[in-house]
Short mmCIF file of C-alpha atoms in Angstrom, two decimals:
data_model
loop_
_atom_site.label_atom_id
_atom_site.label_comp_id
_atom_site.label_asym_id
_atom_site.label_seq_id
_atom_site.Cartn_x
_atom_site.Cartn_y
_atom_site.Cartn_z
CA UNK A 208 91.23 84.39 136.60
CA UNK A 209 93.75 87.15 136.51
CA UNK A 210 95.04 86.08 133.04
CA UNK A 211 91.51 86.13 131.81
CA UNK A 212 90.81 89.64 133.33
CA UNK A 213 93.99 90.71 131.57
CA UNK A 214 93.12 89.41 128.15
CA UNK A 215 89.76 91.09 128.19
CA UNK A 216 91.23 94.70 129.25
CA UNK A 217 93.84 94.12 126.41
CA UNK A 218 91.07 93.64 124.07
CA UNK A 219 89.28 96.71 125.00
CA UNK A 220 92.36 98.78 125.01
CA UNK A 221 93.15 97.57 121.46
CA UNK A 222 89.66 98.78 120.42
CA UNK A 223 89.87 102.01 122.06
CA UNK A 224 93.39 102.65 120.31
CA UNK A 225 91.76 101.65 116.98
CA UNK A 226 88.81 103.84 117.60
CA UNK A 227 91.27 106.97 118.22
CA UNK A 228 93.38 106.09 115.21
CA UNK A 229 90.17 105.87 112.86
CA UNK A 230 88.99 109.20 113.88
CA UNK A 231 92.40 110.72 113.29
CA UNK A 232 92.68 109.30 109.92
CA UNK A 233 89.15 110.95 109.40
CA UNK A 234 90.13 114.43 110.63
CA UNK A 235 93.41 114.31 108.91
CA UNK A 236 92.27 116.01 105.68
CA UNK A 237 90.64 118.69 107.38
CA UNK A 238 93.69 119.39 109.45
CA UNK A 239 95.78 119.63 106.24
CA UNK A 240 93.28 121.93 104.38
CA UNK A 241 93.30 124.23 107.52
CA UNK A 242 97.15 124.36 107.97
CA UNK A 243 97.70 125.08 104.44
CA UNK A 244 95.25 128.12 104.50
CA UNK A 245 96.53 129.47 107.83
CA UNK A 246 98.60 132.81 106.93
CA UNK A 247 98.55 136.33 108.41
CA UNK A 248 96.08 138.65 106.95
CA UNK A 249 97.24 141.90 105.58
CA UNK A 250 97.33 144.34 108.61
CA UNK A 251 98.81 141.82 110.71
CA UNK A 252 101.55 141.27 108.03
CA UNK A 253 102.16 145.18 107.99
CA UNK A 254 102.17 145.36 111.88
CA UNK A 255 104.69 142.47 112.10
CA UNK A 256 107.00 143.69 109.44
CA UNK A 257 107.03 147.22 111.32
CA UNK A 258 107.66 145.48 114.60
CA UNK A 259 110.39 143.25 113.02
CA UNK A 260 112.08 146.12 111.48
CA UNK A 261 112.15 148.02 114.86
CA UNK A 262 113.46 145.36 117.02
CA UNK A 263 115.89 144.19 114.55
CA UNK A 264 117.60 147.35 113.15
CA UNK A 265 118.92 149.12 116.30
CA UNK A 266 120.92 152.09 114.61
CA UNK A 267 119.43 154.07 111.90
CA UNK A 268 120.70 156.91 110.42
CA UNK A 269 118.01 159.56 108.97
CA UNK A 270 117.75 159.27 105.04
CA UNK A 271 119.51 155.84 104.93
CA UNK A 272 117.56 152.86 103.39
CA UNK A 273 118.21 149.62 105.33
CA UNK A 274 117.09 146.29 104.47
CA UNK A 275 114.97 144.52 106.88
CA UNK A 276 116.14 140.84 107.72
CA UNK A 277 112.76 138.93 107.51
CA UNK A 278 112.42 135.21 108.90
CA UNK A 279 113.00 132.29 106.85
CA UNK A 280 109.16 131.59 106.32
CA UNK A 281 108.92 134.97 104.51
CA UNK A 282 111.59 133.94 102.06
CA UNK A 283 110.81 135.52 98.62
CA UNK A 284 109.38 138.82 100.20
CA UNK A 285 111.49 141.76 100.57
CA UNK A 286 111.52 144.78 103.13
CA UNK A 287 113.43 147.89 103.71
CA UNK A 288 113.05 150.91 105.98
CA UNK A 289 114.23 154.73 105.86
CA UNK A 290 113.68 157.33 108.73
CA UNK A 291 112.93 160.93 107.38
CA UNK A 292 112.33 164.36 108.81
CA UNK A 293 109.29 165.97 107.98
CA UNK A 294 110.91 169.21 107.00
CA UNK A 295 113.35 167.66 104.76
CA UNK A 296 110.64 165.54 103.17
CA UNK A 297 108.54 168.42 102.50
CA UNK A 298 111.42 170.28 100.67
CA UNK A 299 112.73 167.27 98.85
CA UNK A 300 110.53 164.37 98.74
CA UNK A 301 111.82 160.92 98.31
CA UNK A 302 113.09 158.52 95.74
CA UNK A 303 113.40 155.12 97.15
CA UNK A 304 112.85 151.55 95.60
CA UNK A 305 110.07 151.53 93.25
CA UNK A 306 108.47 154.74 94.48
CA UNK A 307 108.94 158.47 93.87
CA UNK A 308 107.29 160.71 96.07
CA UNK A 309 107.23 164.46 95.33
CA UNK A 310 108.11 167.39 97.30
CA UNK A 311 105.38 169.18 99.53
CA UNK A 312 104.21 166.11 101.31
CA UNK A 313 103.54 165.98 104.97
CA UNK A 314 102.53 163.37 107.42
CA UNK A 315 99.15 163.43 108.96
CA UNK A 316 99.03 163.82 111.94
CA UNK A 317 102.17 165.87 111.87
CA UNK A 318 105.39 164.34 113.58
CA UNK A 319 109.08 165.52 113.45
CA UNK A 320 110.41 162.19 112.15
CA UNK A 321 108.58 159.35 110.78
CA UNK A 322 109.48 155.80 109.15
CA UNK A 323 108.68 154.65 105.68
CA UNK A 324 108.62 150.83 105.29
CA UNK A 325 108.59 149.45 101.82
CA UNK A 326 107.56 145.96 100.76
CA UNK A 327 107.96 143.64 97.95
CA UNK A 328 105.84 140.54 98.48
CA UNK A 329 107.37 138.71 95.52
CA UNK A 330 105.79 135.24 95.06
CA UNK A 331 103.75 135.56 98.17
CA UNK A 332 101.64 138.19 96.74
CA UNK A 333 98.57 136.20 96.01
CA UNK A 334 98.51 134.69 99.35
CA UNK A 335 97.61 138.31 100.68
CA UNK A 336 96.04 139.95 97.89
CA UNK A 337 93.48 139.29 95.39
CA UNK A 338 91.44 140.98 92.79
CA UNK A 339 88.54 139.43 91.60
CA UNK A 340 88.49 138.52 87.67
CA UNK A 341 91.95 139.96 87.38
CA UNK A 342 95.42 138.16 87.28
CA UNK A 343 98.70 139.58 88.77
CA UNK A 344 101.45 140.28 86.34
CA UNK A 345 103.75 142.10 88.81
CA UNK A 346 104.25 141.29 92.36
CA UNK A 347 102.50 143.54 94.75
CA UNK A 348 104.79 146.22 96.34
CA UNK A 349 103.88 148.89 98.75
CA UNK A 350 104.90 151.38 101.21
CA UNK A 351 103.49 152.66 104.58
CA UNK A 352 104.48 155.67 106.94
CA UNK A 353 104.89 155.04 110.84
CA UNK A 354 105.46 157.48 113.60
CA UNK A 355 108.98 157.42 114.48
CA UNK A 356 108.63 159.70 117.87
CA UNK A 357 105.68 157.78 119.58
CA UNK A 358 104.70 154.04 119.77
CA UNK A 359 100.44 154.95 120.27
CA UNK A 360 98.48 152.25 118.72
CA UNK A 361 100.17 150.90 115.40
CA UNK A 362 101.70 154.33 114.91
CA UNK A 363 100.62 154.65 111.22
CA UNK A 364 100.45 158.11 109.68
CA UNK A 365 99.05 159.29 106.13
CA UNK A 366 100.78 161.29 103.72
CA UNK A 367 99.22 164.45 102.69
CA UNK A 368 100.11 165.25 99.20
CA UNK A 369 99.60 168.79 98.04
CA UNK A 370 101.21 168.89 94.57
CA UNK A 371 102.15 166.16 92.01
CA UNK A 372 101.45 162.46 92.21
CA UNK A 373 103.29 159.36 93.70
CA UNK A 374 105.10 157.48 90.98
CA UNK A 375 105.15 153.74 91.29
CA UNK A 376 107.29 152.00 88.70
CA UNK A 377 107.60 148.21 88.00
CA UNK A 378 110.72 147.30 86.07
CA UNK A 379 109.48 144.02 84.89
CA UNK A 380 106.17 142.59 83.76
CA UNK A 381 105.59 138.86 83.75
CA UNK A 382 103.28 138.67 80.76
CA UNK A 383 104.40 137.72 77.11
CA UNK A 384 100.90 138.29 75.56
CA UNK A 385 100.93 141.82 73.82
CA UNK A 386 96.93 141.85 73.73
CA UNK A 387 97.13 142.02 77.58
CA UNK A 388 99.26 144.76 77.62
CA UNK A 389 96.30 146.95 76.35
CA UNK A 390 94.09 145.82 79.34
CA UNK A 391 96.80 146.15 81.99
CA UNK A 392 95.37 148.21 85.00
CA UNK A 393 97.02 149.56 88.11
CA UNK A 394 95.35 148.67 91.20
CA UNK A 395 96.12 150.33 94.75
CA UNK A 396 95.15 148.45 97.89
CA UNK A 397 94.05 151.07 100.43
CA UNK A 398 94.64 150.40 103.95
CA UNK A 399 90.93 150.76 104.51
CA UNK A 400 90.38 147.56 102.43
CA UNK A 401 89.16 149.15 99.37
CA UNK A 402 90.75 148.66 95.66
CA UNK A 403 91.27 151.42 93.41
CA UNK A 404 91.74 151.22 89.57
CA UNK A 405 93.71 153.24 87.35
CA UNK A 406 95.37 153.19 83.85
CA UNK A 407 99.14 152.20 83.43
CA UNK A 408 101.12 155.01 82.19
CA UNK A 409 104.42 154.80 80.13
CA UNK A 410 107.22 152.58 81.13
CA UNK A 411 105.01 150.32 83.41
CA UNK A 412 104.24 153.29 85.94
CA UNK A 413 101.30 153.80 88.07
CA UNK A 414 100.01 156.95 89.58
CA UNK A 415 98.87 157.49 93.28
CA UNK A 416 97.70 160.18 95.71
CA UNK A 417 98.34 158.24 98.66
CA UNK A 418 100.41 155.50 100.28
CA UNK A 419 99.34 151.68 100.17
CA UNK A 420 100.11 148.55 98.20
CA UNK A 421 100.24 148.56 94.41
CA UNK A 422 100.29 146.02 91.43
CA UNK A 423 99.42 145.70 87.72
CA UNK A 424 96.84 143.24 86.84
CA UNK A 425 95.04 141.94 83.58
CA UNK A 426 91.64 140.35 83.25
CA UNK A 427 91.59 136.80 83.98
CA UNK A 428 90.64 133.91 81.50
CA UNK A 429 87.62 133.96 79.45
CA UNK A 430 84.49 132.43 80.76
CA UNK A 431 84.79 129.38 78.53
CA UNK A 432 88.68 128.90 79.31
CA UNK A 433 87.96 129.31 83.02
CA UNK A 434 85.14 126.89 82.96
CA UNK A 435 87.24 124.15 81.36
CA UNK A 436 90.06 124.74 83.70
CA UNK A 437 87.36 124.62 86.56
CA UNK A 438 86.32 121.18 85.10
CA UNK A 439 89.66 119.76 84.99
CA UNK A 440 90.48 120.93 88.46
CA UNK A 441 87.34 119.42 90.12
CA UNK A 442 88.17 116.01 88.02
CA UNK A 443 91.58 115.99 89.75
CA UNK A 444 90.14 116.90 93.04
CA UNK A 445 87.47 114.29 92.85
CA UNK A 446 89.87 111.62 91.77
CA UNK A 447 92.28 112.31 94.79
CA UNK A 448 89.34 112.48 97.22
CA UNK A 449 88.11 109.03 95.88
CA UNK A 450 91.36 107.32 96.26
CA UNK A 451 91.58 108.74 99.79
CA UNK A 452 88.07 107.76 100.89
CA UNK A 453 88.48 104.33 99.36
CA UNK A 454 91.76 103.77 101.39
CA UNK A 455 89.91 105.23 104.50
CA UNK A 456 86.84 102.81 103.82
CA UNK A 457 89.37 99.62 103.64
CA UNK A 458 90.95 100.79 107.05
CA UNK A 459 87.63 101.24 108.55
CA UNK A 460 86.58 98.04 107.51
CA UNK A 461 89.66 96.39 108.46
CA UNK A 462 89.40 97.92 112.00
CA UNK A 463 85.91 97.22 112.51
CA UNK A 464 86.44 93.39 111.90
CA UNK A 465 89.48 93.36 114.09
CA UNK A 466 87.33 95.05 117.11
CA UNK A 467 84.57 92.65 116.64
CA UNK A 468 86.53 89.72 116.73
CA UNK A 469 88.11 90.94 119.83
CA UNK A 470 84.91 91.84 121.58
CA UNK A 471 83.68 88.24 120.51
CA UNK A 472 86.55 86.41 121.83
CA UNK A 473 86.21 88.42 125.21
CA UNK A 474 82.72 87.60 125.40
CA UNK A 475 83.34 83.89 124.93
CA UNK A 476 86.08 84.03 127.47
CA UNK A 477 83.53 85.71 129.99
CA UNK A 478 80.79 83.05 129.28
CA UNK A 479 83.25 80.13 129.94
CA UNK A 480 84.02 81.58 133.37
CA UNK A 481 80.29 81.36 134.20
CA UNK A 482 79.98 77.70 133.41
CA UNK A 483 81.65 74.88 135.02
CA UNK A 484 84.94 75.62 136.26
CA UNK A 485 87.80 73.79 134.33
CA UNK A 486 91.28 73.80 135.28
CA UNK A 487 93.70 75.40 132.82
CA UNK A 488 97.28 74.91 131.83
CA UNK A 489 99.57 76.92 129.82
CA UNK A 490 101.34 75.53 126.84
CA UNK A 491 104.12 78.00 125.81
CA UNK A 492 102.01 81.29 125.60
CA UNK A 493 98.82 79.92 125.03
CA UNK A 494 96.10 79.04 127.92
CA UNK A 495 94.04 75.67 127.35
CA UNK A 496 91.48 74.14 129.38
CA UNK A 497 92.10 70.93 131.14
CA UNK A 498 89.74 68.41 133.23
CA UNK A 499 90.81 66.47 135.81
CA UNK A 500 91.22 62.56 134.75
CA UNK A 501 88.50 60.28 136.44
CA UNK A 502 89.01 56.56 135.79
CA UNK A 503 85.74 54.53 135.57
CA UNK A 504 85.85 51.35 137.60
CA UNK A 505 85.05 48.07 135.82
CA UNK A 506 81.80 46.49 136.68
CA UNK A 507 80.46 43.09 135.68
CA UNK A 508 77.16 43.53 133.79
CA UNK A 509 75.82 40.21 135.64
CA UNK A 510 77.04 39.19 139.27
CA UNK A 511 75.74 35.83 138.61
CA UNK A 512 78.70 33.31 137.87
CA UNK A 513 77.58 29.82 136.92
#
């Protein structure tokens, strides 16, 4: 009896395990999609790089540019930080990295010292920034100013420009099509979420009146080319989804048949327990029914003997 109960519980446990396995298989594609799309947003990225620079660069001399040693998962992205005095910044301006900031610029609200963090997002640009109907031909680069004397809120300050513009120079453009060079546009991503367009000047330079993130873009593919590319993409996705769905269907059918067989076997064993009790014997690892032997006594058909 105990062995029978153990066998029945074993079949139920196997069915439960199969059910959970099937559920995990069905949810696996959803988890993969969610995991691949999970990245920091723009504001979180800016705050993270600022905090990381403050924690990992202890001694900073005023006016000297320091590289930020970003974590491994940000490989392809570059960052640097410089601390400046507001008085010197007003008289001289700054010329760091890809940016040339003119004189007569003050932080707002005013602080005696502030940090400027420069970023080059490199091959991670498209993960954080996007311009509808346009394609990047340069990485997204940017700079933001932070209060160096206080840590209230996020510590960000604005740069109040009173004279010339800020020049943003891109030394290299990844576009070999000469026709696109005529249609190139400078784009500025402002901290409030808006996007500003302007023309590209000589030597691949953009002009700006404030801080933020910058890039050069060109119009995307024409509608016909984009439509063909979209159809091909959906064919590939549909084929992949069909293969995965077919495999999941086979696995599901196998698990259902196995579970039904185990349940049927368990019901037969329980039904046999309710009927006439039979002795059981174990042959190796198999349990088999055994009935007690009864010998029939011979009886003459006719007791009369001539």
